[in-house]
Amino acid sequence: MAARILHRLRHALAGEGGREEPAGGGGEAEDCPESSELEDDTEGLSTRLSGTLSFTSHEDEEEEEEGDGASEELEECQSPRPGGSLLTRQLQELWRRSRGSLAPQRLLFEVTSASVVSERSSKYVLYTIYLIRSGQFDKAPATIARRYSDFEQLNRRLRCRFSCNMASVAFPRKRLRRNFTAETIAKRSRAFEQFLSHLHSIDEIRRSPEFLEFFFLPDLQAAQRLTCTGMYREALATWANAYRLQDRLGVCSSGRFLLTLAGLAVCHQELDQLSEAHGCCEQALQLLEAQGSHPLLGPFLQAHVHLAWKVGKDKRRSEARLQDLREAGLPLQQQPSLKECLIKEPLE
């Protein structure tokens, strides 16, 4: 319907431009290109762009991108004729309704690459996904690398726990053949982006451990192993990515996040990056400010006092808090160090 209205509007403008400037009438009509988003099915448009599963070709995506500029061009295509103005207003109203029906996405999921991995007994596609905050520029991206079976396990776990919420969530089915063709990989890449976006749009699922740990638990486990084996530089990069993932997902006050800060502090200290280690301890202590007791409070305070002395920063507040813990009966001499806490923490 909207496409027909736009077609009539273009002809009206072309005819009118022809009377005023016969040589240039056709050029003005091109200023109002047809957009694939200006369809009568505005509900379908909302569904397609708000995270439900759909397979689109590169041509479809290019048309959708061109649609972003259509509203501004339509604003300029005003006709002095009453009929032309009415058609323009109808199109503008349709555009506003369709745009207003879209759920705002605060976090975007983008598959940036997919590679075929061949191992001794298996062959699979590994998808690299960036987590991007909408409207912001991230200097260092938060990334994950997952295969189809990882997504399938997440889908299965969520359907067991959130059967009602998951009823409207589509998931790409398994294929027995042609799993490694460029077409299949491209379609699945798009499908996984929209699958994650749809899950993230549901409050109960977005906050669930199943959804959150799909992103950062593998990095925490890998970083812990690297730290235990003394590979601090490699561990630091993995802890840092886990930090960014939790930051993007909005879980910067959880126990996992405190453990991540502990990992960063330990690796920075082992690499003689004392200012960075001190900053991690300060951030952790700010999060622990309101907590009277926490397994990591004593270790963080002791590490902060030591690092503050090393870098010449004020340590009096941490010393006062340690004194309060002693007076409360906490045996600080028996407290494990931050590194010992990190190594002993079970991550399952």
PDB file of N, CA, C and O in Angstrom, residues 17-28:
ATOM      1  N   GLY A  17       6.989  18.908 -11.604  1.00  0.00           N
ATOM      2  CA  GLY A  17       8.304  19.426 -11.934  1.00  0.00           C
ATOM      3  C   GLY A  17       8.449  19.625 -13.432  1.00  0.00           C
ATOM      4  O   GLY A  17       9.147  20.519 -13.893  1.00  0.00           O
ATOM      5  N   GLY A  18       7.771  18.769 -14.215  1.00  0.00           N
ATOM      6  CA  GLY A  18       7.846  18.893 -15.661  1.00  0.00           C
ATOM      7  C   GLY A  18       7.232  20.179 -16.129  1.00  0.00           C
ATOM      8  O   GLY A  18       7.669  20.774 -17.114  1.00  0.00           O
ATOM      9  N   ARG A  19       6.159  20.669 -15.480  1.00  0.00           N
ATOM     10  CA  ARG A  19       5.534  21.925 -15.913  1.00  0.00           C
ATOM     11  C   ARG A  19       6.432  23.103 -15.584  1.00  0.00           C
ATOM     12  O   ARG A  19       6.475  24.080 -16.308  1.00  0.00           O
ATOM     13  N   GLU A  20       7.180  23.010 -14.454  1.00  0.00           N
ATOM     14  CA  GLU A  20       8.001  24.151 -14.058  1.00  0.00           C
ATOM     15  C   GLU A  20       9.372  24.114 -14.732  1.00  0.00           C
ATOM     16  O   GLU A  20       9.861  25.117 -15.213  1.00  0.00           O
ATOM     17  N   GLU A  21       9.982  22.914 -14.792  1.00  0.00           N
ATOM     18  CA  GLU A  21      11.288  22.773 -15.409  1.00  0.00           C
ATOM     19  C   GLU A  21      11.287  21.500 -16.235  1.00  0.00           C
ATOM     20  O   GLU A  21      11.592  20.427 -15.752  1.00  0.00           O
ATOM     21  N   PRO A  22      10.862  21.578 -17.480  1.00  0.00           N
ATOM     22  CA  PRO A  22      10.692  20.389 -18.305  1.00  0.00           C
ATOM     23  C   PRO A  22      11.961  19.556 -18.385  1.00  0.00           C
ATOM     24  O   PRO A  22      11.909  18.353 -18.445  1.00  0.00           O
ATOM     25  N   ALA A  23      13.105  20.197 -18.359  1.00  0.00           N
ATOM     26  CA  ALA A  23      14.335  19.424 -18.545  1.00  0.00           C
ATOM     27  C   ALA A  23      14.768  18.684 -17.294  1.00  0.00           C
ATOM     28  O   ALA A  23      15.506  17.727 -17.360  1.00  0.00           O
ATOM     29  N   GLY A  24      14.348  19.135 -16.141  1.00  0.00           N
ATOM     30  CA  GLY A  24      14.875  18.546 -14.889  1.00  0.00           C
ATOM     31  C   GLY A  24      13.839  17.853 -14.071  1.00  0.00           C
ATOM     32  O   GLY A  24      14.079  17.531 -12.934  1.00  0.00           O
ATOM     33  N   GLY A  25      12.633  17.613 -14.604  1.00  0.00           N
ATOM     34  CA  GLY A  25      11.568  17.021 -13.788  1.00  0.00           C
ATOM     35  C   GLY A  25      11.907  15.631 -13.321  1.00  0.00           C
ATOM     36  O   GLY A  25      11.600  15.249 -12.232  1.00  0.00           O
ATOM     37  N   GLY A  26      12.536  14.817 -14.220  1.00  0.00           N
ATOM     38  CA  GLY A  26      12.837  13.445 -13.831  1.00  0.00           C
ATOM     39  C   GLY A  26      13.850  13.379 -12.717  1.00  0.00           C
ATOM     40  O   GLY A  26      13.833  12.478 -11.920  1.00  0.00           O
ATOM     41  N   GLY A  27      14.766  14.359 -12.649  1.00  0.00           N
ATOM     42  CA  GLY A  27      15.799  14.329 -11.602  1.00  0.00           C
ATOM     43  C   GLY A  27      15.227  14.540 -10.244  1.00  0.00           C
ATOM     44  O   GLY A  27      15.684  13.977  -9.278  1.00  0.00           O
ATOM     45  N   GLU A  28      14.161  15.358 -10.075  1.00  0.00           N
ATOM     46  CA  GLU A  28      13.579  15.595  -8.760  1.00  0.00           C
ATOM     47  C   GLU A  28      12.874  14.361  -8.252  1.00  0.00           C
ATOM     48  O   GLU A  28      12.859  14.092  -7.079  1.00  0.00           O
TER      49      GLU A  28
END
